[in-house]
Amino acid sequence: MIKVNFNAIEKKWQRKWAEGKVFEVKEDKKKKKKFYVLEMFPYPSGAGLHMGHALNYSIGDIFARFKIMQGFNVLHPMGFDSLGLPAENAAVKAGEHPKKYTEKAIKNYVKQMKNLGLSYDWSRMVSSHQPEYYKWDQWIFLKMFEKGLAYKKESPVNWCSKCNSVLANEQVHDGKCWRHEDTNVEVKHLVQWYLKITDYAEELADFKGLSEWPDLIKKLQKNWIGKSYGAEILFEINNEKWPIFTTRPDTLFGVTFMVVSAQHSKLFDLVIDDKKKDVEKFVKKLSSVSKEDIDKLDKEGVFTGSYAIHPLTKEKIPIYAGNFVLADYGSGMVMAVPAHDQRDFDFAKKYGIDIKEVISGGEIKKNAYTDKGKLINSGEFDGIESDEAKKKITKLLRKKKLGGEVINYRLRDWLVSRQRYWGAPIPIINCEKCGEVSVPEKDLPVELPDKVKFGKGNPLDSAEKWKKVKCPKCGGDAKRETDTLDTFVNSSWYFLRYCDSQNNKKIFDLKKVDYWAPVDFYIGGKEHACMHLIYSRFYTKFLRDLGLLKISEPAKKLFNQGMLHGEGGEKMSKSKGNIVLPETISKKYGIDTARLFLVSVASPDKDIDWSEKGINGSLKFVKKVFEYFNDVKIGKSSASSESKLNKTIKGVTEDIENLKYNLAIIKLRQLFENFKEEENNETLESFLKMLSIFCPHIAEELWEKLGNNGFISLSEWPKCNEKKINKKLEMAEQTVDKTVSDVMNILKIVSDKGGKFEKVYIYVMPFEKEYFDEILIGERVGKEVKIFSVQDKDKYDPEGIAKKSKPGKPGIFVE
RNA sequence: GCAGAGGUUCCCGAGCGGUCAAAGGGGCAGGACUCAAGAUCCUGUGGCUUAGUGCCUUCGUAGGUUCGAAUCCUAUCCUCUGCACCA
C-alpha cells in the first residue's frame, strides 16, 4: 500500500481555500438562495479545542459544505465568546492579563479550527472582548435602559464567593455555581442591574415560530418560563392591602395562616416589636446556610405577631415568616391552605396550626389532599367543583376589588450585572444629582481600562482615573458604573453581527441582516436550553421591536449534537485528564479520517464515548479510496455501478438532510466497495463529491488528480437519476451473494465430514448467467468455480443437479 | 420528587410492525497471498441440524395487542441527563 502524506495534503488545500477566499460570501439576491449555518461560538479556553469541539464543528461543516454544493449562498461564520468570568479566573490563575490570555487562546483556536478544514468565512470573525463588538452590547443596553427594560433594584441574589460575583438564576445548578461545582451559592441582598426579560415572558412561552426546534428544548424552556394561571388576592394587613398569588383560589376558605418569605424586603413591616428578636434570629440563621442547604431544610418559620384579614370571611389569620417561600416569585407571600397543599400541611403540623378541609374527596391524615373536588365549608360556594369555584371566587373578588385573575411566570428578570473585570462595562454614569445617567452614544464604547488590580473585590474599582467622569447631564463630578455585563449578553445577538461584522457605524446594516437572518440551521448543545437559547430569543424580539429586525426568532432549525465523552464515559475535562486533542489524532490518522470517524460512530445527536478502537476502520477506508483513485482507469461503468451510484446519491442526500451522517457514510462505503477497476468519470466524480463534505482535503486532492481545475468544495452536488436505478440488477446481486454463502455452507458441511473438494459447479438460469462471474465468485469462495447455464448441453453435471436449479437459486455441485 | 433520553447479538452502534439471527464498524477465527511478518483480499462469527435445509433461543425483565413485535401498549428494574419547595 502506498504511503500518503495526509498532513501535507491538508496544508495544501487549507492554504488554497484561504488564498481563493473559497468560503467568503456576500449577499447575492439574484442568483442564489441564502442559507445560514451556525455552530454556537465557543469560549476560548486556554486548553484549546478538544475532540468534542471537533465533532460539533464537523457536524456544522458537513452541512454547510453540503448546502454550498447544493447551490445555496452559504453563510458559515465563526467567532469567540471571549468575555466572561471563566476567562478572567483562568487568566488571573495563570498570572496573565485577561486580554493577553484570551487573545492567545483565540489565536490558538483559529489555528486549530483551520487545521480541521472547517469551511468558515473568517473575514466575518467576531470576538466579544473587542471594544468594536461590546460597544454594541452597551448600545443595546442603553436602548433597553431608555425603554425601561434595564433597571436597578435591590434584592436577594445568588452570590458565588469564588467568582466574587452575583450569578443569574440560570447559572445556579444544584445550589452551586455553574463554574465552581464545589462552591455553594450564598444569598446576599444587593443592588443589581436587571433586564426585564419578563416583559417578553408571554411571547417567549409561545413556540409557534420554532417548529423545527427539538421538542425537548421547547419543553425545557416552557418549564423554565413556567406560565401559570391563577388569581391575585388582596389580604388586608395593618390597614394595608397585600397581594398574594395563588393557583388555587378555590381553596380560599381553607386559609388558616399566611407565610411571608424570610427574604422579603418588607418583612419587618409585619413584625411586631415583641417578635422582632425571634424573627431576626430566624433570618440570621437562614443567611448562614447555603442555598443548597436551604433546599434541604424542613419547612420552618416563626410567627411575626401580625394578622391578615381574610378578604371574604374577615377572619384573623396569623402571619409567619417562612424559609420555604420564595421572595421573588409572586409577591413573596403565600396564603397557606394546609388541607390542600403539602408544604402548608407540613408547616401546620409542625406548628400546630388548624387544618381546615374545604375540598372534599380525599383523606387528610398524613398528607394534604391536593387534587380537585367539590367545595365544602366554603359558605355560598359549597358543592361547586374546583374549576368552577376558581372562576366564581375570582369573579367575586374582582367585584369587591379584592383581587382578580393573573398570569404568573416562573421566569425572573435577568440579573446582568457582575462585579468583575472581564465583561462589557455597563454604560452608565452614577451622578449624585442626576442619578443613573446613560453614557452618550457618541462616547461608546466604554472601554475596559487595561490597568486594574486583580485580587479581592471588583478590579474595576481600582481604576480610579477611569471611574472619575463628568456627569453628561449636569457636568458635575460623577462616577462610572463599575459593574460589567453578564457574558450571556454577548452571545444573545452575535449571530446577527456576523451578517455585517465589520460595521463600525451601526450595530449592523439592516438590509444585510434582512438578507441573512434568521440562522437557518443552528447547532449546539442542549445545555443551553434555558440560558443562551432563551436570552437570544429575548434579544431577537427586543431588536425587532426597536425596528432593526423583521424576524422574531433567532434560528429556524435547531440541532442538538450529542456529547462526546472521554474514554470511560465521563465528561471530557482537563481535571479528569481525559481530553483528546484533534492534533494528536490528526497526526496519527489525518484530519479527514478523524472527521469521518467522528460522525460514523453513531448518529450525531447521540452521546458517544471516545474510543480510538474503531478509527482504524475509517483510516483503512480513506487509504483505500486514495489508492484506488491514484491509479484508476477512467472508462465505462457497468449498469450495476450506475444503479448503485444513483441509489447512493438518493440515499446519501436524504441522510445528510436528516443529519444521519453515520448512515450516509455506510452507503458511501458500500458504493465504493462495489467499484470495479474501471469506472466512468461521472461515477467517480459523484462519489468524490459526496465524500468531500466529510473528507474535504483528500477529496480536493483526488479531484485535482482526476484532472479538474476548480475546487470540489464548490462543485455541484450530484443529482440522482432515478431511471438508472435498476432493481433487477440488485435482485441478481442478491442471488449471487446468496449463492456464495450457499457454496460456503456446502463446503463447510462437506469438509466437516472429512471430504475434500476443489471444484465448484454452479448451474444458473440462462438469463442469470451474465450476473455470475466465475473469477469473482471463485475468489469469494476460495475454490475454482465453473458456471453453466442449465441449457448448456456440454455442461459437466454428473449428478444431474442442474435440474434442481430455480430462478434465484442455482444448483450447486462440488467435487 | 418532576421531566427527558436510553437499555440490541464479544464491543461500539443501526433498526423502530412482516423482507430481522438483526445494517455498518471494531474485535476474533479460518482461508488466500508471502520464505515469514505486516498490509491487502475472501469467508465466517447465538445454538442444534443439513450438500446449500430445517428447527430452537435471542434485542433489560414480565405481561398484553396482533395472523405476525427488537419495533406498538401496560407494568417493572437499571443507566444517564436536566429541573428541583414557583404557592
XYZ file of C-alpha atoms in Angstrom, chain A residues 306-621:
316
model
C -49.227 40.262 62.720
C -52.546 39.098 61.306
C -54.118 39.360 57.927
C -57.816 39.794 57.375
C -59.399 37.163 55.173
C -60.957 39.008 52.242
C -64.209 37.077 52.351
C -64.661 35.681 55.879
C -62.926 38.593 57.590
C -61.229 36.116 59.900
C -57.915 36.999 61.541
C -55.111 34.933 60.028
C -51.678 34.719 61.637
C -48.691 35.617 59.506
C -45.479 33.610 59.718
C -42.087 34.259 58.238
C -41.009 31.074 56.499
C -37.993 29.539 54.838
C -39.854 27.847 52.032
C -41.412 30.850 50.385
C -39.526 32.498 47.552
C -39.162 36.238 47.873
C -39.145 36.884 44.166
C -41.989 34.756 42.932
C -45.468 36.179 43.055
C -45.416 38.706 45.815
C -43.197 36.851 48.224
C -46.083 35.906 50.446
C -48.487 32.997 50.221
C -51.834 32.138 51.635
C -51.438 28.784 53.307
C -54.081 26.117 52.913
C -52.727 23.187 54.907
C -55.552 20.844 53.983
C -54.754 21.057 50.289
C -51.093 21.912 49.910
C -48.359 19.593 51.097
C -45.913 22.309 52.143
C -48.559 24.179 54.076
C -49.637 20.883 55.597
C -46.124 20.079 56.839
C -45.788 23.559 58.273
C -49.155 23.459 60.008
C -48.394 20.077 61.549
C -45.107 21.341 62.877
C -46.550 24.460 64.484
C -49.952 23.098 65.458
C -51.954 25.329 63.166
C -55.546 24.478 62.217
C -56.142 22.396 59.146
C -59.431 23.256 57.539
C -60.739 20.984 54.818
C -62.541 22.805 52.032
C -62.283 20.386 49.116
C -63.986 17.051 49.542
C -62.786 13.841 48.017
C -59.622 12.969 49.844
C -58.395 11.877 53.179
C -56.297 14.306 55.139
C -54.232 12.438 57.678
C -50.628 12.076 56.709
C -50.789 14.207 53.614
C -52.723 17.081 52.185
C -55.335 16.387 49.533
C -54.100 18.351 46.580
C -56.494 17.217 43.881
C -59.640 18.912 42.785
C -63.110 18.187 44.129
C -66.330 19.673 45.386
C -66.093 22.570 47.787
C -67.171 22.218 51.420
C -67.002 24.583 54.365
C -66.884 27.414 51.850
C -70.071 29.287 52.504
C -72.051 30.072 49.392
C -69.597 28.073 47.242
C -70.288 24.712 48.845
C -70.950 21.927 46.393
C -69.291 23.611 43.436
C -66.494 21.823 41.571
C -62.966 23.241 41.946
C -62.631 24.555 38.402
C -65.948 26.290 38.530
C -65.268 27.604 42.010
C -61.978 29.119 40.899
C -63.824 31.233 38.378
C -66.652 32.182 40.710
C -64.467 33.102 43.631
C -62.134 35.134 41.440
C -65.105 36.885 39.943
C -66.454 37.780 43.350
C -63.062 39.088 44.434
C -62.819 41.215 41.353
C -66.249 42.614 42.004
C -65.213 43.525 45.510
C -61.925 44.912 44.202
C -60.072 42.382 46.324
C -58.255 40.624 43.522
C -58.607 39.144 40.082
C -57.181 36.763 37.538
C -53.477 36.967 36.827
C -50.864 35.040 34.962
C -47.645 34.467 36.769
C -44.308 33.380 35.387
C -41.569 31.418 36.983
C -39.132 33.301 34.784
C -37.441 36.168 36.635
C -35.843 39.241 35.276
C -32.337 38.609 34.115
C -29.685 39.748 36.521
C -26.923 41.077 34.283
C -24.514 42.983 36.482
C -21.289 41.301 37.510
C -18.741 42.680 39.933
C -15.908 41.533 37.790
C -13.484 42.925 35.269
C -13.725 40.810 32.132
C -17.092 41.901 30.810
C -18.537 44.805 28.901
C -18.754 47.791 31.252
C -22.295 48.872 31.924
C -22.501 52.223 30.118
C -23.984 54.177 32.995
C -22.638 57.099 34.958
C -23.760 57.481 38.528
C -24.256 61.114 39.439
C -25.265 62.221 42.888
C -27.572 64.848 41.492
C -28.993 63.173 38.394
C -28.913 59.530 39.430
C -28.162 56.928 36.768
C -27.282 58.642 33.522
C -26.665 56.970 30.148
C -23.277 57.338 28.568
C -23.979 59.357 25.384
C -23.939 57.175 22.275
C -21.030 59.098 20.792
C -18.884 58.127 23.769
C -19.393 54.426 23.199
C -17.734 52.088 23.646
C -16.900 52.494 27.286
C -13.654 50.603 27.047
C -12.261 48.459 29.791
C -9.227 50.100 31.366
C -6.143 47.943 30.975
C -4.568 48.759 34.297
C -6.512 47.339 37.179
C -5.673 45.405 40.295
C -6.847 41.856 40.437
C -7.488 40.389 43.802
C -10.299 40.972 46.161
C -13.442 42.702 45.011
C -14.212 44.195 41.670
C -10.988 45.025 39.816
C -12.668 47.961 38.106
C -12.978 49.638 41.476
C -9.232 50.074 41.406
C -9.270 52.035 38.140
C -9.584 55.409 39.843
C -8.911 57.538 36.772
C -11.299 55.543 34.652
C -14.046 55.772 37.214
C -13.919 59.536 37.525
C -16.034 61.286 34.899
C -18.237 64.284 34.485
C -21.958 63.770 34.517
C -23.223 64.075 30.924
C -26.328 65.806 32.222
C -25.194 68.340 34.780
C -21.474 68.362 34.172
C -20.730 67.739 37.824
C -18.367 65.142 39.224
C -19.674 61.636 38.798
C -18.551 58.042 38.749
C -18.760 55.331 36.200
C -20.730 52.217 36.939
C -18.107 49.602 37.750
C -20.284 46.567 37.223
C -19.894 44.729 33.952
C -22.413 42.822 31.879
C -23.001 39.089 32.137
C -21.249 37.063 29.459
C -24.554 35.819 28.081
C -25.310 39.339 26.891
C -22.608 38.932 24.264
C -23.934 35.695 22.902
C -27.508 36.928 22.734
C -27.089 38.663 19.399
C -23.707 37.638 17.940
C -25.361 35.689 15.141
C -26.690 38.985 13.828
C -23.335 40.702 13.960
C -21.850 38.062 11.646
C -24.108 39.419 8.928
C -22.158 42.653 8.969
C -19.349 42.135 11.431
C -17.069 44.940 10.311
C -19.625 47.725 10.506
C -18.259 50.476 12.740
C -21.140 52.870 12.296
C -24.080 50.727 13.152
C -24.788 47.556 15.036
C -25.399 46.056 11.590
C -26.770 47.050 8.248
C -30.490 46.403 8.195
C -30.513 45.153 4.637
C -27.695 42.714 5.223
C -29.323 41.281 8.291
C -32.588 41.132 6.470
C -30.895 39.039 3.798
C -29.098 36.552 6.058
C -31.203 36.272 9.184
C -32.523 34.146 10.681
C -29.997 31.387 11.128
C -31.303 28.529 9.035
C -29.501 25.796 10.853
C -28.149 26.269 14.351
C -26.038 23.637 16.058
C -25.197 23.495 19.723
C -25.607 21.635 22.952
C -28.874 21.210 24.752
C -27.346 22.515 27.949
C -28.062 25.986 26.619
C -31.810 25.431 26.551
C -32.601 27.729 29.462
C -29.783 30.175 29.125
C -28.399 31.258 25.782
C -31.355 29.965 23.811
C -33.869 31.919 25.872
C -31.756 35.045 26.075
C -31.145 35.151 22.345
C -34.856 34.753 21.703
C -35.455 37.677 24.051
C -32.849 39.842 22.316
C -34.208 39.000 18.891
C -37.660 40.127 19.939
C -36.334 43.273 21.542
C -34.300 44.231 18.476
C -37.318 43.507 16.339
C -39.353 45.908 18.467
C -36.637 48.505 18.000
C -37.277 48.171 14.290
C -33.937 46.554 13.497
C -35.179 43.095 12.583
C -38.059 41.574 10.750
C -37.656 38.201 12.406
C -38.917 37.164 15.812
C -36.836 34.073 16.431
C -33.073 33.713 16.058
C -32.964 30.369 14.281
C -35.267 28.408 12.053
C -33.916 24.976 12.800
C -32.003 23.918 15.874
C -29.982 20.769 16.225
C -28.544 19.498 19.483
C -25.480 17.420 18.888
C -24.624 14.633 21.267
C -21.854 14.975 23.750
C -18.527 13.324 23.186
C -17.408 11.812 26.456
C -13.989 10.617 27.385
C -12.958 7.000 27.120
C -14.572 5.992 30.390
C -17.872 7.657 29.602
C -17.079 10.709 31.675
C -17.225 14.296 30.519
C -14.043 15.367 28.768
C -12.331 17.744 31.099
C -8.913 18.909 31.985
C -9.263 17.890 35.588
C -10.174 14.337 34.679
C -7.253 14.220 32.308
C -9.254 12.519 29.581
C -9.090 15.217 26.958
C -8.335 14.029 23.459
C -6.844 16.629 21.183
C -7.609 16.745 17.473
C -3.923 17.367 16.767
C -2.922 14.083 18.310
C -5.409 12.150 16.259
C -4.725 14.182 13.162
C -1.020 13.437 13.277
C -1.662 9.738 13.522
C -4.524 9.361 11.092
C -5.038 12.621 9.240
C -7.844 15.022 9.942
C -10.123 13.694 7.214
C -10.052 10.293 8.833
C -10.780 11.836 12.204
C -13.718 13.805 10.819
C -15.070 10.761 9.064
C -14.688 8.621 12.127
C -16.342 11.097 14.472
C -19.548 11.131 12.505
C -19.587 7.478 11.542
C -19.573 6.069 15.056
C -23.164 6.984 15.781
C -25.944 9.345 14.875
C -24.716 12.922 15.579
C -27.452 13.583 18.115
C -26.348 10.738 20.355
C -23.849 10.978 23.166
C -20.829 8.825 22.491
C -17.740 7.774 24.357
C -14.483 8.493 22.626
C -12.510 5.439 21.678
C -9.701 5.057 19.223
C -10.687 1.452 18.621
C -12.753 1.927 15.518
C -10.743 4.651 13.896
C -8.589 2.171 12.027
C -11.630 1.182 10.063
C -12.061 4.754 8.884
C -8.381 5.032 8.103
C -8.447 1.853 6.057
C -11.310 3.200 4.029
